[in-house]
Each structure stands twice: as C-alpha cells, then as structure tokens.
Amino acid sequence: MAELDTDAVEALYRQERGYWRPWNAQLLARRPAFLQAYAHYAGYPARNGALSERMVELVYVALDASASHLFASGLKLHMQKALACGASDDDLLDVLTLVCLQGAGATAAALDEVAQVYGLPPKAEPTEGQQPDLWARLQAIDPAYFGHLQALASTAESGQGLSAGERCLITIALHACFTASQPEALRAALQQAKGLGVAREAVLQVIQMGAHLAVHGTALGITVLAELDTA
C-alpha cells in the first residue's frame, strides 16, 4: 500500500472538519489512513444536507454540552464556530436549555415502567397509525411533576433564538445520539418534526452527526498513549 501524504491528509481534515487539534496530529503521525477515513465519515453529514453552517454548529454545541457527554473543549470550539456563523447568544441559550430537558424522555419512559409494575395508570394504547403519547402517560402517572416539566420547558424558549423546527431538530439530535439514546422520546420528537414540516433530510443529517462523537474516546486514548510514550 502506498504511503499517504500526511500534508494532504491534514489539509483534507481541516477542510472537512474546519479545525485541527493536538489529538489530530497524534493520529496523523500514527494512523494517517484512519484520520483520512474519519475526516470523510464525520465531514459528510456536517457538510452535506439541508442544515445551514450555523445550525450544524448548534447541533454540535448541544451534543458536546449534553450531560451524557460533557466534552468541554469541543463545546468551546463549536460555540465559537456557531457565533462566527451568525448564531446569537439567544440561539446558544436555547440550545443549552434544551440540553437540560434531555433527561425528561428517559424519566417518562422509566415512570411508565413503574406504572406497569405497580399497577398505576395503565400505558395508553396507540390509536391507529400513531405512537403512544409519552407525555400524556407521564401526566397521568404524576400530574404535579408533569406540570413542573411543562413550566420548565416553557421558560426554556426565549422567543428570540431558535425557531420551533430548529428546537425540534436539536431535541432529535439529543435523543438519537448513542450517548443518551431515548427511542420513545425520539419518536415523539420525530412526530413533532413531521408536523412542523421539518425536512426528512434535515432529520437524517442531525442523527448522522451524533454518531461521530464516538471519536472523542479515540481522542482521549491517543492523547494518553502519547503521554505514556513520553513519560
């Protein structure tokens, strides 16, 4: 196999991802073919689809800020890029408040399981062509808790930041990502997106973008390996 031109690989990565970090250099030195393939893999959904550059960066902000990920260096990078692409402080605050609501879907599903075991209000059966209403079941199980959740959700929207469709896309990204996959909450968000007229291509794009967060484990590992080699 011909040896890769590492300068070309670095140039490709910068073009596809829009940044270059120390862990990229470590991978370039040790596994240039992997870094080249990753650049295409991660770059494809970010650069091909219905989303604007601003919205792409806001999705990354949500995923890196998520309590299931908390990737601070990536969060700072993508916040900076979002602002450079025209995002406002209100956009970023809307994203961060949606991150706070991420746990509600898992909580609703878990309480529904409690209801099945303890004989509390039964799971609602779906009407023809529809999924069960996760939030209606949560309201039936604990109306007071549901009321506080509704109040929190209502204050999470500034009215000056994200549109309803954009908020729904951020929610889909959070529920679909492997770091905190919540299938039933995802279905509810997908139904909302369809009702709002959000394009299928945009939905596919935000879901695909979540997959390559897994490289942060690679980034951590290659950084530690480099430290051990120099110790």
mmCIF file of N, CA and C in Angstrom, residues 9-25 27 35 38-39 42-43 46-47 56-57 60 64 71 73-81 209 212-213 215-216 219:
data_model
loop_
_atom_site.group_PDB
_atom_site.id
_atom_site.type_symbol
_atom_site.label_atom_id
_atom_site.label_comp_id
_atom_site.label_asym_id
_atom_site.label_seq_id
_atom_site.Cartn_x
_atom_site.Cartn_y
_atom_site.Cartn_z
ATOM 1 N N VAL A 9 -3.446 14.703 3.987
ATOM 2 C CA VAL A 9 -4.439 14.237 4.956
ATOM 3 C C VAL A 9 -4.818 15.362 5.912
ATOM 4 N N GLU A 10 -3.825 16.096 6.391
ATOM 5 C CA GLU A 10 -4.121 17.225 7.280
ATOM 6 C C GLU A 10 -4.975 18.268 6.567
ATOM 7 N N ALA A 11 -4.636 18.573 5.325
ATOM 8 C CA ALA A 11 -5.409 19.565 4.568
ATOM 9 C C ALA A 11 -6.849 19.106 4.383
ATOM 10 N N LEU A 12 -7.018 17.812 4.101
ATOM 11 C CA LEU A 12 -8.359 17.257 3.956
ATOM 12 C C LEU A 12 -9.140 17.390 5.256
ATOM 13 N N TYR A 13 -8.494 17.042 6.362
ATOM 14 C CA TYR A 13 -9.174 17.105 7.654
ATOM 15 C C TYR A 13 -9.609 18.539 7.969
ATOM 16 N N ARG A 14 -8.723 19.474 7.749
ATOM 17 C CA ARG A 14 -9.055 20.877 8.015
ATOM 18 C C ARG A 14 -10.227 21.337 7.142
ATOM 19 N N GLN A 15 -10.241 20.870 5.901
ATOM 20 C CA GLN A 15 -11.324 21.245 5.005
ATOM 21 C C GLN A 15 -12.651 20.636 5.450
ATOM 22 N N GLU A 16 -12.622 19.352 5.803
ATOM 23 C CA GLU A 16 -13.852 18.658 6.154
ATOM 24 C C GLU A 16 -14.383 19.041 7.531
ATOM 25 N N ARG A 17 -13.484 19.256 8.501
ATOM 26 C CA ARG A 17 -13.916 19.478 9.870
ATOM 27 C C ARG A 17 -13.778 20.924 10.333
ATOM 28 N N GLY A 18 -12.957 21.698 9.635
ATOM 29 C CA GLY A 18 -12.843 23.115 9.963
ATOM 30 C C GLY A 18 -12.010 23.420 11.183
ATOM 31 N N TYR A 19 -11.196 22.471 11.628
ATOM 32 C CA TYR A 19 -10.322 22.692 12.786
ATOM 33 C C TYR A 19 -9.199 21.671 12.760
ATOM 34 N N TRP A 20 -8.235 21.884 13.629
ATOM 35 C CA TRP A 20 -7.118 20.948 13.805
ATOM 36 C C TRP A 20 -6.706 21.009 15.258
ATOM 37 N N ARG A 21 -6.684 19.826 15.930
ATOM 38 C CA ARG A 21 -6.384 19.756 17.352
ATOM 39 C C ARG A 21 -5.162 18.864 17.593
ATOM 40 N N PRO A 22 -4.547 18.950 18.782
ATOM 41 C CA PRO A 22 -3.371 18.111 19.056
ATOM 42 C C PRO A 22 -3.614 16.623 18.845
ATOM 43 N N TRP A 23 -4.804 16.125 19.194
ATOM 44 C CA TRP A 23 -5.059 14.699 19.013
ATOM 45 C C TRP A 23 -5.099 14.317 17.543
ATOM 46 N N ASN A 24 -5.489 15.272 16.689
ATOM 47 C CA ASN A 24 -5.446 15.010 15.257
ATOM 48 C C ASN A 24 -4.013 14.764 14.796
ATOM 49 N N ALA A 25 -3.085 15.565 15.325
ATOM 50 C CA ALA A 25 -1.676 15.413 14.954
ATOM 51 C C ALA A 25 -1.130 14.063 15.416
ATOM 52 N N LEU A 27 -2.862 11.269 15.791
ATOM 53 C CA LEU A 27 -3.396 10.247 14.897
ATOM 54 C C LEU A 27 -2.743 10.322 13.522
ATOM 55 N N LEU A 35 -7.286 8.608 10.117
ATOM 56 C CA LEU A 35 -7.672 10.017 10.200
ATOM 57 C C LEU A 35 -8.291 10.483 8.886
ATOM 58 N N TYR A 38 -11.765 9.022 8.765
ATOM 59 C CA TYR A 38 -12.634 9.704 9.723
ATOM 60 C C TYR A 38 -13.037 11.081 9.205
ATOM 61 N N ALA A 39 -12.114 11.779 8.553
ATOM 62 C CA ALA A 39 -12.432 13.099 8.008
ATOM 63 C C ALA A 39 -13.609 13.014 7.042
ATOM 64 N N ALA A 42 -16.933 11.867 9.207
ATOM 65 C CA ALA A 42 -17.526 12.928 10.019
ATOM 66 C C ALA A 42 -17.888 14.142 9.175
ATOM 67 N N GLY A 43 -17.111 14.375 8.139
ATOM 68 C CA GLY A 43 -17.362 15.549 7.323
ATOM 69 C C GLY A 43 -18.605 15.431 6.472
ATOM 70 N N ALA A 46 -21.911 16.631 8.166
ATOM 71 C CA ALA A 46 -21.811 18.031 8.561
ATOM 72 C C ALA A 46 -21.852 18.965 7.352
ATOM 73 N N ARG A 47 -21.329 18.482 6.213
ATOM 74 C CA ARG A 47 -21.182 19.350 5.048
ATOM 75 C C ARG A 47 -22.178 19.054 3.936
ATOM 76 N N VAL A 56 -25.614 23.472 11.940
ATOM 77 C CA VAL A 56 -24.676 22.368 12.164
ATOM 78 C C VAL A 56 -23.898 22.595 13.458
ATOM 79 N N GLU A 57 -23.388 23.796 13.635
ATOM 80 C CA GLU A 57 -22.593 24.079 14.831
ATOM 81 C C GLU A 57 -23.448 24.059 16.088
ATOM 82 N N TYR A 60 -23.819 20.525 17.210
ATOM 83 C CA TYR A 60 -22.608 20.071 17.902
ATOM 84 C C TYR A 60 -22.509 20.669 19.304
ATOM 85 N N ASP A 64 -22.140 18.199 22.507
ATOM 86 C CA ASP A 64 -20.969 18.292 23.380
ATOM 87 C C ASP A 64 -21.342 18.773 24.781
ATOM 88 N N PHE A 71 -18.195 17.303 26.774
ATOM 89 C CA PHE A 71 -16.903 17.421 26.104
ATOM 90 C C PHE A 71 -16.562 18.908 25.989
ATOM 91 N N SER A 73 -13.838 20.892 25.587
ATOM 92 C CA SER A 73 -13.033 21.522 24.539
ATOM 93 C C SER A 73 -13.817 21.604 23.228
ATOM 94 N N GLY A 74 -14.583 20.547 22.918
ATOM 95 C CA GLY A 74 -15.411 20.583 21.720
ATOM 96 C C GLY A 74 -16.533 21.597 21.842
ATOM 97 N N LEU A 75 -17.104 21.705 23.035
ATOM 98 C CA LEU A 75 -18.174 22.675 23.274
ATOM 99 C C LEU A 75 -17.685 24.091 23.005
ATOM 100 N N LYS A 76 -16.524 24.439 23.521
ATOM 101 C CA LYS A 76 -15.981 25.784 23.305
ATOM 102 C C LYS A 76 -15.713 26.023 21.824
ATOM 103 N N LEU A 77 -15.109 25.038 21.158
ATOM 104 C CA LEU A 77 -14.804 25.156 19.737
ATOM 105 C C LEU A 77 -16.071 25.393 18.927
ATOM 106 N N HIS A 78 -17.103 24.593 19.161
ATOM 107 C CA HIS A 78 -18.313 24.700 18.348
ATOM 108 C C HIS A 78 -19.157 25.914 18.729
ATOM 109 N N MET A 79 -19.075 26.364 19.966
ATOM 110 C CA MET A 79 -19.716 27.642 20.311
ATOM 111 C C MET A 79 -19.072 28.785 19.531
ATOM 112 N N GLN A 80 -17.756 28.786 19.495
ATOM 113 C CA GLN A 80 -17.040 29.828 18.754
ATOM 114 C C GLN A 80 -17.410 29.787 17.272
ATOM 115 N N LYS A 81 -17.466 28.581 16.708
ATOM 116 C CA LYS A 81 -17.807 28.447 15.299
ATOM 117 C C LYS A 81 -19.258 28.852 15.040
ATOM 118 N N MET A 209 -24.962 13.133 12.440
ATOM 119 C CA MET A 209 -23.921 13.936 13.080
ATOM 120 C C MET A 209 -23.588 13.425 14.479
ATOM 121 N N HIS A 212 -20.508 10.379 15.147
ATOM 122 C CA HIS A 212 -19.054 10.517 15.220
ATOM 123 C C HIS A 212 -18.551 11.202 16.489
ATOM 124 N N LEU A 213 -19.448 11.456 17.450
ATOM 125 C CA LEU A 213 -18.971 11.863 18.775
ATOM 126 C C LEU A 213 -18.109 10.769 19.402
ATOM 127 N N VAL A 215 -15.610 9.496 18.379
ATOM 128 C CA VAL A 215 -14.174 9.741 18.185
ATOM 129 C C VAL A 215 -13.550 10.444 19.389
ATOM 130 N N HIS A 216 -14.354 11.015 20.255
ATOM 131 C CA HIS A 216 -13.791 11.667 21.432
ATOM 132 C C HIS A 216 -13.129 10.643 22.354
ATOM 133 N N ALA A 219 -9.845 10.258 20.720
ATOM 134 C CA ALA A 219 -9.026 11.433 21.018
ATOM 135 C C ALA A 219 -8.420 11.347 22.412
#
